[in-house]
Tab-separated table of C-alpha atoms and ligand atoms in Angstrom:
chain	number	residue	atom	x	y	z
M	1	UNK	CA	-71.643	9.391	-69.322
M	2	UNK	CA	-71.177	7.477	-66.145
M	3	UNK	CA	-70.198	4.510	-64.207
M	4	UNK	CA	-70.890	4.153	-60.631
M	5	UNK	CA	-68.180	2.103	-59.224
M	6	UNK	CA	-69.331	-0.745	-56.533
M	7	UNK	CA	-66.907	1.017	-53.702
M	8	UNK	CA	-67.390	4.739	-52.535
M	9	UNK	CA	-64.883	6.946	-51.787
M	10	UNK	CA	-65.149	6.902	-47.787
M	11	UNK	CA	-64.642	3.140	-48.190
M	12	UNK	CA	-61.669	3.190	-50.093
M	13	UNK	CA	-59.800	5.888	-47.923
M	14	UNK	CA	-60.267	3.249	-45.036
M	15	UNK	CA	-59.360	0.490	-47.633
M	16	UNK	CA	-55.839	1.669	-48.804
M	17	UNK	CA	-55.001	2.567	-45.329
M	18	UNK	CA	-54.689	-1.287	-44.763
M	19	UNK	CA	-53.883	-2.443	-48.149
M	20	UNK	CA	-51.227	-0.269	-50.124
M	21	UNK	CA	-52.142	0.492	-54.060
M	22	UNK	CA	-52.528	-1.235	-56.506
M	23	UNK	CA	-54.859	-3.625	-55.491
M	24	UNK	CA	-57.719	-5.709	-57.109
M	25	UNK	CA	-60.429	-5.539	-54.922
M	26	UNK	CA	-63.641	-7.726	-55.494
M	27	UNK	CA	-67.318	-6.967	-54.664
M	28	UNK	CA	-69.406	-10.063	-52.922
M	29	UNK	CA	-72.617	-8.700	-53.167
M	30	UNK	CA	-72.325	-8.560	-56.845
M	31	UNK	CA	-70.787	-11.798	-57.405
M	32	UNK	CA	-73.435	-13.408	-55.601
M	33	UNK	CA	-76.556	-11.484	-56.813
M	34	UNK	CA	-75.453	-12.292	-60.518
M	35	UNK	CA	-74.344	-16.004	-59.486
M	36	UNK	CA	-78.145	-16.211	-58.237
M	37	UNK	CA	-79.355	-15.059	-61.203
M	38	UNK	CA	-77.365	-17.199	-63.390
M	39	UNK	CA	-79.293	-19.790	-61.793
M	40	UNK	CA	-82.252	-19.004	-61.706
M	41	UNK	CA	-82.354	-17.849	-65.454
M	42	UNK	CA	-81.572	-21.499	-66.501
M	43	UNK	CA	-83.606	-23.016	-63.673
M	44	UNK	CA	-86.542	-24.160	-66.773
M	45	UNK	CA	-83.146	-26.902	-67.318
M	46	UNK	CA	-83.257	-29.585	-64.996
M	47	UNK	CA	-79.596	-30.078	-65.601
M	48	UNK	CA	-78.554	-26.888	-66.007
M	49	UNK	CA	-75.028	-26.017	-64.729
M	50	UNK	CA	-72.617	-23.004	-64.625
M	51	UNK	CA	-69.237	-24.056	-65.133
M	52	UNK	CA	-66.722	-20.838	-64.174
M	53	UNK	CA	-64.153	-20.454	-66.687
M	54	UNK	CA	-61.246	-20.768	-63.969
M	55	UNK	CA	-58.785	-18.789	-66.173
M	56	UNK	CA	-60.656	-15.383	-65.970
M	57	UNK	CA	-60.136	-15.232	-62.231
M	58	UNK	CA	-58.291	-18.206	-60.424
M	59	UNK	CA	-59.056	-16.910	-57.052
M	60	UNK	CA	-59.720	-20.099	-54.951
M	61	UNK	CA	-61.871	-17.979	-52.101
M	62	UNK	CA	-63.507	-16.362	-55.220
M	63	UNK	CA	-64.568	-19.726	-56.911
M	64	UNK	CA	-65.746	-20.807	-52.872
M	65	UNK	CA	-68.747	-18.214	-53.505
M	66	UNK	CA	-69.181	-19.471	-56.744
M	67	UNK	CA	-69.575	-23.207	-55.326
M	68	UNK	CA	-71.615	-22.118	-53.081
M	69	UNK	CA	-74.116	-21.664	-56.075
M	70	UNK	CA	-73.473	-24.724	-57.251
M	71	UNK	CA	-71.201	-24.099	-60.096
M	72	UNK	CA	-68.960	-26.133	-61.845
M	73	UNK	CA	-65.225	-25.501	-62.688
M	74	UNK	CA	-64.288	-25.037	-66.291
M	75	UNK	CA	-60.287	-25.565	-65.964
M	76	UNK	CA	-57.823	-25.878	-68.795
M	77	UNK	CA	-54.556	-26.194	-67.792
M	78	UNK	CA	-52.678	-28.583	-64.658
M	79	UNK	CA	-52.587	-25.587	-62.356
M	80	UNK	CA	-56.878	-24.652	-62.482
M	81	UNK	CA	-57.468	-28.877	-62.478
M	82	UNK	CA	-55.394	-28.657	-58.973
M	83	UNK	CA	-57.057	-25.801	-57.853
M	84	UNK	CA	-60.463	-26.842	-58.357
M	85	UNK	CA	-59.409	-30.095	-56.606
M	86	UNK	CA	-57.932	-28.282	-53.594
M	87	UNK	CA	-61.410	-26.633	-53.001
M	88	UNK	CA	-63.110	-30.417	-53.246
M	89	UNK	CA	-64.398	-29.746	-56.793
M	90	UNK	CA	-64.308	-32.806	-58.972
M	91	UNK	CA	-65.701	-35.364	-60.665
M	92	UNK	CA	-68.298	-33.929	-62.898
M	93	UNK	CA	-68.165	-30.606	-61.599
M	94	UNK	CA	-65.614	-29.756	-63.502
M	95	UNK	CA	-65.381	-29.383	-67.449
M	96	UNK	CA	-61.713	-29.642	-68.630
M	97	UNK	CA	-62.435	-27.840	-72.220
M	98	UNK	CA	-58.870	-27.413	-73.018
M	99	UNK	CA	-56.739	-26.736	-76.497
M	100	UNK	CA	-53.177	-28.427	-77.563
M	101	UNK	CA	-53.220	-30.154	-74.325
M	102	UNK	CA	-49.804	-31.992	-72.458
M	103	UNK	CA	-50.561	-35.623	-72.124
M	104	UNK	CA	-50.301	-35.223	-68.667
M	105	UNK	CA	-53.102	-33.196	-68.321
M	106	UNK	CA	-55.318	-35.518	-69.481
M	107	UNK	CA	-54.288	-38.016	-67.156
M	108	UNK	CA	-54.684	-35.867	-64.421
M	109	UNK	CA	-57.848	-34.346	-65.431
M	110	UNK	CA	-58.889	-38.093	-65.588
M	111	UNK	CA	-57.975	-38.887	-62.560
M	112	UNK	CA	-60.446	-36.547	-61.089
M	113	UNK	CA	-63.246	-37.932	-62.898
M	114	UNK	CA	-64.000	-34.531	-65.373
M	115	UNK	CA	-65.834	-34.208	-68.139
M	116	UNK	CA	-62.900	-33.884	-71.083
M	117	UNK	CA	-64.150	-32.016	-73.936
M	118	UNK	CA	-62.076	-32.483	-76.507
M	119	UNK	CA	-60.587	-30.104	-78.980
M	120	UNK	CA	-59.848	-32.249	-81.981
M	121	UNK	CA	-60.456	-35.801	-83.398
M	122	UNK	CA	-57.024	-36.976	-83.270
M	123	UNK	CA	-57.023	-36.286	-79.285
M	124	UNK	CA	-59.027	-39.478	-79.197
M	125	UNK	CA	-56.352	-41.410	-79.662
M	126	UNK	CA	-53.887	-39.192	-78.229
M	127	UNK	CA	-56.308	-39.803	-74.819
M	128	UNK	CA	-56.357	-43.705	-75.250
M	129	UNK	CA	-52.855	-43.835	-74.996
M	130	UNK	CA	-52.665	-42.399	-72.122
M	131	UNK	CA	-55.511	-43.471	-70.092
M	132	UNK	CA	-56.410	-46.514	-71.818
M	133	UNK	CA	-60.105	-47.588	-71.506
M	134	UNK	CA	-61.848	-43.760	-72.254
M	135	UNK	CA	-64.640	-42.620	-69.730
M	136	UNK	CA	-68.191	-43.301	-70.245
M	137	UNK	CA	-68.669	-39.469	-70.441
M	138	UNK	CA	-67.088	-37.499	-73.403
M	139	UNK	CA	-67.642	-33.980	-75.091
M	140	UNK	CA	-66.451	-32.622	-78.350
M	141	UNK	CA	-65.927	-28.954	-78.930
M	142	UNK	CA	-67.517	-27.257	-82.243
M	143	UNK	CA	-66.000	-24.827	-84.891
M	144	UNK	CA	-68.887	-24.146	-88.093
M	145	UNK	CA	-65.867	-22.255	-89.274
M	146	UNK	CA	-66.646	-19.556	-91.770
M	147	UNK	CA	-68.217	-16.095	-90.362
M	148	UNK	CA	-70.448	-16.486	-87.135
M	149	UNK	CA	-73.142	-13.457	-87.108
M	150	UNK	CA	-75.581	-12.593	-85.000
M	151	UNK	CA	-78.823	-10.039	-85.591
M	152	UNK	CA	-77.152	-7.249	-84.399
M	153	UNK	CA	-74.312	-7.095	-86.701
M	154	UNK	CA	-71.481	-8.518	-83.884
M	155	UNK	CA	-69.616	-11.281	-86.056
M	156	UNK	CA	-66.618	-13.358	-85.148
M	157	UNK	CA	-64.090	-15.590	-87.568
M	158	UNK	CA	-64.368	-19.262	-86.417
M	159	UNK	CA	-62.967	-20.030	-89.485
M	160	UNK	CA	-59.948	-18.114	-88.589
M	161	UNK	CA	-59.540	-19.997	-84.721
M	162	UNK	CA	-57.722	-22.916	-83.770
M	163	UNK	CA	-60.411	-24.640	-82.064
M	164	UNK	CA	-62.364	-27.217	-82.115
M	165	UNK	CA	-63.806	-29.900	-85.080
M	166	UNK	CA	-65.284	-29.300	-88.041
M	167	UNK	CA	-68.928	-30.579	-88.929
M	168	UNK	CA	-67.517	-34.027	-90.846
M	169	UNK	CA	-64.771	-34.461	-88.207
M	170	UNK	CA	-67.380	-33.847	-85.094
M	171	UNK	CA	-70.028	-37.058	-86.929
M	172	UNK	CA	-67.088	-39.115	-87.385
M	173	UNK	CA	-65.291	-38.500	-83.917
M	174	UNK	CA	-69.094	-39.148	-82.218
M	175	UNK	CA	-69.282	-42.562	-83.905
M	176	UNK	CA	-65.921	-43.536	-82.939
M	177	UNK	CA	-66.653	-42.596	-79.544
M	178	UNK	CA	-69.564	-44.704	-79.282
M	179	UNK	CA	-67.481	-47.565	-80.778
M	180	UNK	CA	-64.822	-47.360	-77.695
M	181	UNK	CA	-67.710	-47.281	-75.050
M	182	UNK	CA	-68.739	-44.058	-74.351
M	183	UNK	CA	-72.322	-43.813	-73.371
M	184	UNK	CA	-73.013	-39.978	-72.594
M	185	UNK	CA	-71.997	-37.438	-74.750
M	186	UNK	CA	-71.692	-33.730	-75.014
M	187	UNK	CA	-71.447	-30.852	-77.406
M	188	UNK	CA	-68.974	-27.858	-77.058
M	189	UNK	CA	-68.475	-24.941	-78.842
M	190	UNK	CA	-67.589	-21.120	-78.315
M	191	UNK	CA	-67.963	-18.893	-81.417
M	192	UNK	CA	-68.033	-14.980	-80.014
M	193	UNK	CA	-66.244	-13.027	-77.723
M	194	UNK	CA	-67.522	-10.597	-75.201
M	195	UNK	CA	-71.028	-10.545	-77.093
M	196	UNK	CA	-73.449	-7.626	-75.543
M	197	UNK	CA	-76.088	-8.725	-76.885
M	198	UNK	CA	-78.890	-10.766	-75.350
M	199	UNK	CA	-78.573	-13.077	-78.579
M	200	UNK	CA	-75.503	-14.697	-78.874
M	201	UNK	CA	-77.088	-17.719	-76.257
M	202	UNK	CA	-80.020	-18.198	-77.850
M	203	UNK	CA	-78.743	-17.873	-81.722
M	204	UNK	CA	-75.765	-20.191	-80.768
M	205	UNK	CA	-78.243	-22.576	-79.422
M	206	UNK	CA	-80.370	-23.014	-82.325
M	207	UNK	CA	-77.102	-23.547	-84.264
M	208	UNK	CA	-76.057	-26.491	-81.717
M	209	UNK	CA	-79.599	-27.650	-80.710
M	210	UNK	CA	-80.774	-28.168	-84.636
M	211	UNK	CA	-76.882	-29.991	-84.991
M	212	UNK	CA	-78.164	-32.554	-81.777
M	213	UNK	CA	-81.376	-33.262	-83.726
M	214	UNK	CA	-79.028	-34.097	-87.047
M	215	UNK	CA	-76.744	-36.409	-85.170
M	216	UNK	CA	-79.567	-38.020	-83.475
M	217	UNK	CA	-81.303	-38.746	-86.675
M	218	UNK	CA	-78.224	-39.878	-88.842
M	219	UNK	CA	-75.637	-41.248	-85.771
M	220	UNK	CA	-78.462	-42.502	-83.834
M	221	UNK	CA	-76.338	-41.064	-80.748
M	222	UNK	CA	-78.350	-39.291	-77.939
M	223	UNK	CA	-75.959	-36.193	-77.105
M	224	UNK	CA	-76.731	-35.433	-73.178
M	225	UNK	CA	-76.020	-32.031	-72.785
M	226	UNK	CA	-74.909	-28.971	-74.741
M	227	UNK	CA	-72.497	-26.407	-73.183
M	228	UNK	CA	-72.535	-23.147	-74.733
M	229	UNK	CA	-69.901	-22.123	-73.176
M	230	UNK	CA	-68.520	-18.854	-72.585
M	231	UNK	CA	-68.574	-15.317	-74.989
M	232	UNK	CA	-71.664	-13.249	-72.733
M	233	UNK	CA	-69.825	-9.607	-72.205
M	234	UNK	CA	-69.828	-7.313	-70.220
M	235	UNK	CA	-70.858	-3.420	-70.976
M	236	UNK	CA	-67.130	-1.997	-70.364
M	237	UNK	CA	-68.185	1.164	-71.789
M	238	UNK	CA	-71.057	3.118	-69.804
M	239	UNK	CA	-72.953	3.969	-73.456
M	240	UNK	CA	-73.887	-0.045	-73.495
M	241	UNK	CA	-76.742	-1.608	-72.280
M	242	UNK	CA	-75.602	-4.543	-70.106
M	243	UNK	CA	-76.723	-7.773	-70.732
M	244	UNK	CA	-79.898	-9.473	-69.144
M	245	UNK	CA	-79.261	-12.776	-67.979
M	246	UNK	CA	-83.138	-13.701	-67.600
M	247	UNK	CA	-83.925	-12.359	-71.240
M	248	UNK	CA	-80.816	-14.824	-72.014
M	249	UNK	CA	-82.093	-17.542	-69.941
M	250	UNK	CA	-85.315	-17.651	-71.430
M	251	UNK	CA	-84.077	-16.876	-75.647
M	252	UNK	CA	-82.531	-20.221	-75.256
M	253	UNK	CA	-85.687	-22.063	-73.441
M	254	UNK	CA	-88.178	-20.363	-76.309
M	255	UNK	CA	-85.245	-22.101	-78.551
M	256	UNK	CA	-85.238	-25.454	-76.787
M	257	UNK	CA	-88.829	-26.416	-76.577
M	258	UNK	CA	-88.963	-24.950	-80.785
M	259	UNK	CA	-86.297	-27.575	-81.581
M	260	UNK	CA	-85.469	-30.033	-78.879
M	261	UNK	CA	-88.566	-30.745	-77.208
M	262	UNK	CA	-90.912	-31.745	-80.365
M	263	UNK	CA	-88.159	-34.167	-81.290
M	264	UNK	CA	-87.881	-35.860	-77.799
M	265	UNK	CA	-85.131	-34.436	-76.715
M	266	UNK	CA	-86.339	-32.318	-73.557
M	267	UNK	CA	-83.775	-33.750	-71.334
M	268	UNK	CA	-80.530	-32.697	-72.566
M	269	UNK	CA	-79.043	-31.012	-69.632
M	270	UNK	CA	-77.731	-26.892	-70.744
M	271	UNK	CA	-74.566	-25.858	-69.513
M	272	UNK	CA	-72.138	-22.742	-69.808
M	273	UNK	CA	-68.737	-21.733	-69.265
M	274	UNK	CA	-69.088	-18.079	-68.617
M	275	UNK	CA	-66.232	-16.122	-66.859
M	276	UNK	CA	-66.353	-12.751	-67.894
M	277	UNK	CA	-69.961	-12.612	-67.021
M	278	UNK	CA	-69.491	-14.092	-63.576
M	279	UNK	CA	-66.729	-11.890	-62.561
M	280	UNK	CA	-66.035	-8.800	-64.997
M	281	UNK	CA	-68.066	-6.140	-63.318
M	282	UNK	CA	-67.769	-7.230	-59.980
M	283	UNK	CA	-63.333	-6.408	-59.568
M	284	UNK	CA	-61.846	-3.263	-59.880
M	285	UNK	CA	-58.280	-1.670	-60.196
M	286	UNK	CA	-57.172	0.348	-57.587
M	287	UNK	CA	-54.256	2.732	-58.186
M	288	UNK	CA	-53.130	5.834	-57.257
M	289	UNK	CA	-51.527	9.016	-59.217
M	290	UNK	CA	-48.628	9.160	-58.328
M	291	UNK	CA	-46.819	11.190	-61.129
M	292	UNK	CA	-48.481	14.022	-63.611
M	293	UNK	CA	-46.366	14.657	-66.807
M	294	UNK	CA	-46.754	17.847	-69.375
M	295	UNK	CA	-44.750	17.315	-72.705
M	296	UNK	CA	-46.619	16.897	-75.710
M	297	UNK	CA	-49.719	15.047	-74.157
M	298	UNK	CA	-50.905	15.633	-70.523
M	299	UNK	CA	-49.989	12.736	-68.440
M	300	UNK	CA	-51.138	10.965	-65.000
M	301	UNK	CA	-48.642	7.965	-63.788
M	302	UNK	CA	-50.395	5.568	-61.762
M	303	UNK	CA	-48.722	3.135	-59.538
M	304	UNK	CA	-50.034	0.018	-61.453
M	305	UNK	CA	-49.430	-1.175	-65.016
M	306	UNK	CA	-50.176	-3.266	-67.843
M	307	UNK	CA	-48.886	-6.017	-65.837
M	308	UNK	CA	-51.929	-5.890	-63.724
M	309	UNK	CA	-54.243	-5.514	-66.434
M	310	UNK	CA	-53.463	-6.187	-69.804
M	311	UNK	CA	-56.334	-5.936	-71.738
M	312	UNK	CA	-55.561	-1.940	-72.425
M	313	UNK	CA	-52.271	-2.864	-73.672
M	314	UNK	CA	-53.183	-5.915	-76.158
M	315	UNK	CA	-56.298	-5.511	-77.272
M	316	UNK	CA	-56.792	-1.665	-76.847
M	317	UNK	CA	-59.542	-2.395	-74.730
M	318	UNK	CA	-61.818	0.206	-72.976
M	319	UNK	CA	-61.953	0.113	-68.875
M	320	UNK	CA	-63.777	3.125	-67.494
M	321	UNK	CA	-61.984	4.929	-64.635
M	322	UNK	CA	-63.543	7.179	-61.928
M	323	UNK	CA	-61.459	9.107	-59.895
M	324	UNK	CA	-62.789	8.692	-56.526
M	325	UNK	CA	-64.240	11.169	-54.488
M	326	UNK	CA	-64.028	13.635	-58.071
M	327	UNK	CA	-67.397	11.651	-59.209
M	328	UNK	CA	-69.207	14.742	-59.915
M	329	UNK	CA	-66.512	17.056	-60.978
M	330	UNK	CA	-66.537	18.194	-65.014
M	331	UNK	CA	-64.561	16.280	-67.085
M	332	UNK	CA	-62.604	18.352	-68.660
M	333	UNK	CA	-59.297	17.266	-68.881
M	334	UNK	CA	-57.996	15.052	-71.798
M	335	UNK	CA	-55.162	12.652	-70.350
M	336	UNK	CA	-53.389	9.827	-71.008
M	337	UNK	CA	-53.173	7.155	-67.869
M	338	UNK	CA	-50.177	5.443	-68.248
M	339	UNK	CA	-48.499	2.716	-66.141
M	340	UNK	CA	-44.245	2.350	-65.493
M	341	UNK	CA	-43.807	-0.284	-68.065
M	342	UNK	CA	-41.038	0.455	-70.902
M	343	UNK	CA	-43.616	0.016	-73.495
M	344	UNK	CA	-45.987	2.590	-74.795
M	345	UNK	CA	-48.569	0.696	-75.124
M	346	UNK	CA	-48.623	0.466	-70.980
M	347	UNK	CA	-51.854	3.225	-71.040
M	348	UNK	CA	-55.343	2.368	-69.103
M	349	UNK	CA	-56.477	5.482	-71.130
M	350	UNK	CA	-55.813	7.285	-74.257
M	351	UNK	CA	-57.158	10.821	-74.634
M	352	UNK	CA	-59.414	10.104	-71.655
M	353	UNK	CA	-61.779	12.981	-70.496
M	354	UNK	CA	-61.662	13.387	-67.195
M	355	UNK	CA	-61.556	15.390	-63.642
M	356	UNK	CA	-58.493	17.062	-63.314
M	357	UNK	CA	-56.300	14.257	-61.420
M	358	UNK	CA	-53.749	15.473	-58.775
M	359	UNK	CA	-50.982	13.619	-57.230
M	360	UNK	CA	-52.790	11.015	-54.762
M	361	UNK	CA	-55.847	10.446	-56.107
M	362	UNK	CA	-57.057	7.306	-56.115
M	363	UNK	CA	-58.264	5.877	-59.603
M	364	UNK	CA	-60.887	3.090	-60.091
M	365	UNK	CA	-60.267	1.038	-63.048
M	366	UNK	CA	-63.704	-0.722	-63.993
M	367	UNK	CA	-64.388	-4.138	-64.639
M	368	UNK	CA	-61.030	-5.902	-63.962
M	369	UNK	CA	-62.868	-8.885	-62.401
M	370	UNK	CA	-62.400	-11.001	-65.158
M	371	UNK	CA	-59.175	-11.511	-67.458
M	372	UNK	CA	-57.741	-8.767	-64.901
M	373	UNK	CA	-54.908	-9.836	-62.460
M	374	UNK	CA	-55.364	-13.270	-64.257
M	375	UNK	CA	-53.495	-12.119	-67.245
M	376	UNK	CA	-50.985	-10.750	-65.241
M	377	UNK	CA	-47.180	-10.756	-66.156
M	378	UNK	CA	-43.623	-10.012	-64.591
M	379	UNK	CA	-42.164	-7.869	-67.124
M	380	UNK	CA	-39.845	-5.107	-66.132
M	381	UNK	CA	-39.888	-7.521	-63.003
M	382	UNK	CA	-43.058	-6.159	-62.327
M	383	UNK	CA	-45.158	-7.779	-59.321
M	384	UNK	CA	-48.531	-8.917	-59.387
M	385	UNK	CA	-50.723	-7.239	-56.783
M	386	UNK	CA	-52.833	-7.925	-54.272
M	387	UNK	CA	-56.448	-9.501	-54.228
M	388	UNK	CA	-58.841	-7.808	-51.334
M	389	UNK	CA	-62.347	-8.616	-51.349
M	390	UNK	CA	-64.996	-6.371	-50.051
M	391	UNK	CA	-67.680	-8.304	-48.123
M	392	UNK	CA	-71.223	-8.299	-48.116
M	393	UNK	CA	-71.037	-6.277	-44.796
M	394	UNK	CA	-68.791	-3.573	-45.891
M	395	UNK	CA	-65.631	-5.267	-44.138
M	396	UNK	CA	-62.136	-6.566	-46.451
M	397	UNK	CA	-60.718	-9.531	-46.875
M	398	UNK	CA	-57.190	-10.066	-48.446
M	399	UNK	CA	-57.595	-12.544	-50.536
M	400	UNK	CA	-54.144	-13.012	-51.905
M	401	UNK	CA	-51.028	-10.891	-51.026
M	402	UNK	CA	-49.185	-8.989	-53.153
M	403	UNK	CA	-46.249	-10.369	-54.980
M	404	UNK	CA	-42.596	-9.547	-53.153
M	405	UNK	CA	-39.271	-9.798	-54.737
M	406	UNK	CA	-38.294	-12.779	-52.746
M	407	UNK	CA	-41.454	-14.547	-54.918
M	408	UNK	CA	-39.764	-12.782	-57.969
M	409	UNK	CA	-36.656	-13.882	-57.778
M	410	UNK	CA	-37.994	-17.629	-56.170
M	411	UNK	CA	-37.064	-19.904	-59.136
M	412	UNK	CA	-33.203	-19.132	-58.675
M	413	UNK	CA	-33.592	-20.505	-55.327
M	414	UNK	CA	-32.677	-24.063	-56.753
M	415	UNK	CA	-28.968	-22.072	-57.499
M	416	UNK	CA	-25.984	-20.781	-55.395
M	417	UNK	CA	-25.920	-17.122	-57.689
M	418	UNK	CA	-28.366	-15.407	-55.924
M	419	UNK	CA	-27.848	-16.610	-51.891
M	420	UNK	CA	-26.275	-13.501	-50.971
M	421	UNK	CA	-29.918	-11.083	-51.770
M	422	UNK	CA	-30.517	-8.605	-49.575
M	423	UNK	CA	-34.365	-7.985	-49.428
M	424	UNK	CA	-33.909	-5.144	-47.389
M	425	UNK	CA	-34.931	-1.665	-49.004
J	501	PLP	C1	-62.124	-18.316	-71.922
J	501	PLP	C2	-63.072	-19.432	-72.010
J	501	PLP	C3	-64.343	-19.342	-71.440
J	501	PLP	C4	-64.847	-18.102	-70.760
J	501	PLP	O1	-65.024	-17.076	-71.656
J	501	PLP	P1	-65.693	-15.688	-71.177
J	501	PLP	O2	-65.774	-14.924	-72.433
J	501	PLP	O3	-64.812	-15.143	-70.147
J	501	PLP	O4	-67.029	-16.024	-70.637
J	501	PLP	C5	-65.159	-20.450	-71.501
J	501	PLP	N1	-64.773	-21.594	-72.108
J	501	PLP	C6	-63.562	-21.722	-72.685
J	501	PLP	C7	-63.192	-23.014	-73.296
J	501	PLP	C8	-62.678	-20.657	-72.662
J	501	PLP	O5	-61.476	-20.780	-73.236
């Protein structure tokens, strides 16, 4: 089975002629056809609003197409709150849903005026301290614990995660929130991973939208919106069936008017935190073979590694890979892809079937839009590659350069030891 890759193979050879492998390069067209969709599948919401989940891809001219369709920033750490503020997102545009967070995050998520969702009842006091007066807009995050299951048999352990409150702890912290002056509130919570399934959405939000209708009936406290957060996949693997946003879209409105609107509570704004979905298909690794190996497995060496994309490494994950310009040649070679890391567990593929690969071929890695370069790493002083988007009109962009040793070695550059480096090669 197949995957077509969003770049052919006469556009890359003009594409690593100006941009040397490896590379992450990034398809417009598909970022913004699915950012339109995401919109318009929710559009039945008033309030609906897509808040990217910064972390999968912190590409600031990447998150510019995003705004352009009106998303939100879902940022978690110092680093995405300042980016989202250097491209003039703030205020409630962006959702700071963070975990075991420094107190001076808060403050400075605060100071832009986000929505802080927090992760546990004793952050409420943890907050106070360090803002004082709390803001009139609050969310609390969600964990049911126990076993989360949907129809199809995908399951996840929320019992087993670190986040979020429990049931008792989520009534209690509402109340108290109310008592220090918060006036609009909003419920969190994030219970599968990479779910392809056009259910997760829709079963999550009958869990959260009959838990609204409980507080509202025993709190008396009106909860504004509901963010479901992230956890739609992506089909990595070319057997799946991708999801359908619009199917998605409208699951959770059949769910909504069910159990919201008889209880007069049609006005309670939706919101999600996808990132995966937003990005995931649209990026792709670009590396070249630049070593084959025959000992007691066949071998290609590429010229990128885990440190580019480590999903292979630590979660064993799946990434197709075509080997451009051999799209329609048998697959009938069984190889191992393997990056230059001292670690064997540095393989994009394990007993892979595919074209035979020669030296200088260039290999697409699928789906590296999303928790791609953004997990990235510098070990075996390994450097982070380049970002190059391909535009809607078939020209590149760089989008961020690739990493040099100078930016390697950077945080000596507050000591004498290393003065005397010569860059030169
Ligand atoms: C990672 C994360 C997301 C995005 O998850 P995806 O599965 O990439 O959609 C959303 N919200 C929070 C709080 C996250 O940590």
């Amino acid at each position: 089975m197949n995957k077509k890759p969003f770049v052919t193979h006469e556009q890359l050879q003009e594409i690593v002629k100006k941009y040397p492998t490896p590379f992450h390069l990034y398809d417009e067209k598909g970022i913004r056809e699915n950012a339109k969709a995401v919109k318009e599948a929710f559009a039945w919401n008033p309030g609906f609003r897509e808040y990217f989940a910064v972390k999968a891809t912190p590409n600031p001219f990447l998150m510019e197409i995003l705004q352009e369709y009106d998303c939100g920033m879902d940022c978690s750490s110092l680093t995405e709150l300042m980016l989202s503020n250097a491209l003039g997102i703030t205020g409630e545009h962006i959702m700071f849903s963070s975990n075991d967070t420094p107190a001076e995050e808060f403050a400075y998520a605060n100071k832009l005026g986000a929505t802080i969702n927090l992760d546990d009842i004793t952050h409420i006091e943890f907050l106070e301290k360090i803002i004082g007066q709390l803001p009139k807009t609050m969310s609390l995050r969600y964990n049911p614990g126990g076993v989360y299951q949907l129809s199809n048999g995908i399951m996840d352990n929320p019992g087993d995660s670190k986040y979020g409150l429990t049931k008792d702890q989520l009534f209690e912290a509402y109340g108290i929130l109310k008592e220090k002056g918060v006036e609009r509130f909003g419920l969190h919570a994030f219970l599968v991973s990479n779910t392809v399934t056009n259910d997760y959405y829709p079963t999550l939000a009958r869990t959260l939208f009959e838990l609204v209708v409980e507080i509202k009936e025993k709190l008396g406290i009106k909860i504004n919106f509901i963010n479901l957060s992230g956890g739609v996949g992506i089909a990595y693997k070319p057997e799946e069936t991708p999801n359908d946003i619009r199917v998605i879209g409208a699951g959770v409105q059949k769910v909504y008017e069910e159990i919201l609107v008889p209880k007069g509570l049609g006005d309670v704004s939706i919101y999600t935190e996808m990132g995966r979905f937003m990005m995931g298909p649209y990026g792709c690794l670009v590396t070249e073979a630049i070593h084959e190996k025959h000992t007691y497995k066949e071998y290609i060496g590429v010229d990128a590694c885990a440190a580019n994309l480590m999903r292979p490494a630590i979660y064993g994950a799946y990434h197709h890979i075509t080997v451009s310009g051999k799209e329609h040649a048998p697959e009938d070679h069984k190889y191992d892809v393997v990056g230059s890391l001292c670690e064997n567990c540095d393989k994009f593929a394990i007993d892979r079937m595919l074209p035979e690969i020669e030296k200088g071929d260039l290999l697409v890695i699928h789906d590296t839009g999303a928790h791609g370069f953004s997990m990235g790493y510098n070990y075996n002083g390994r450097l982070r590659s380049a970002e190059v988007l391909l535009k809607e009109d078939g020209s590149t962009k760089l989008i961020r350069r690739a990493e040099t040793p100078k930016d390697y070695f950077a945080t000596f550059d507050c000591f004498d030891i290393l003065k005397g480096m010569d860059y030169s090669l």
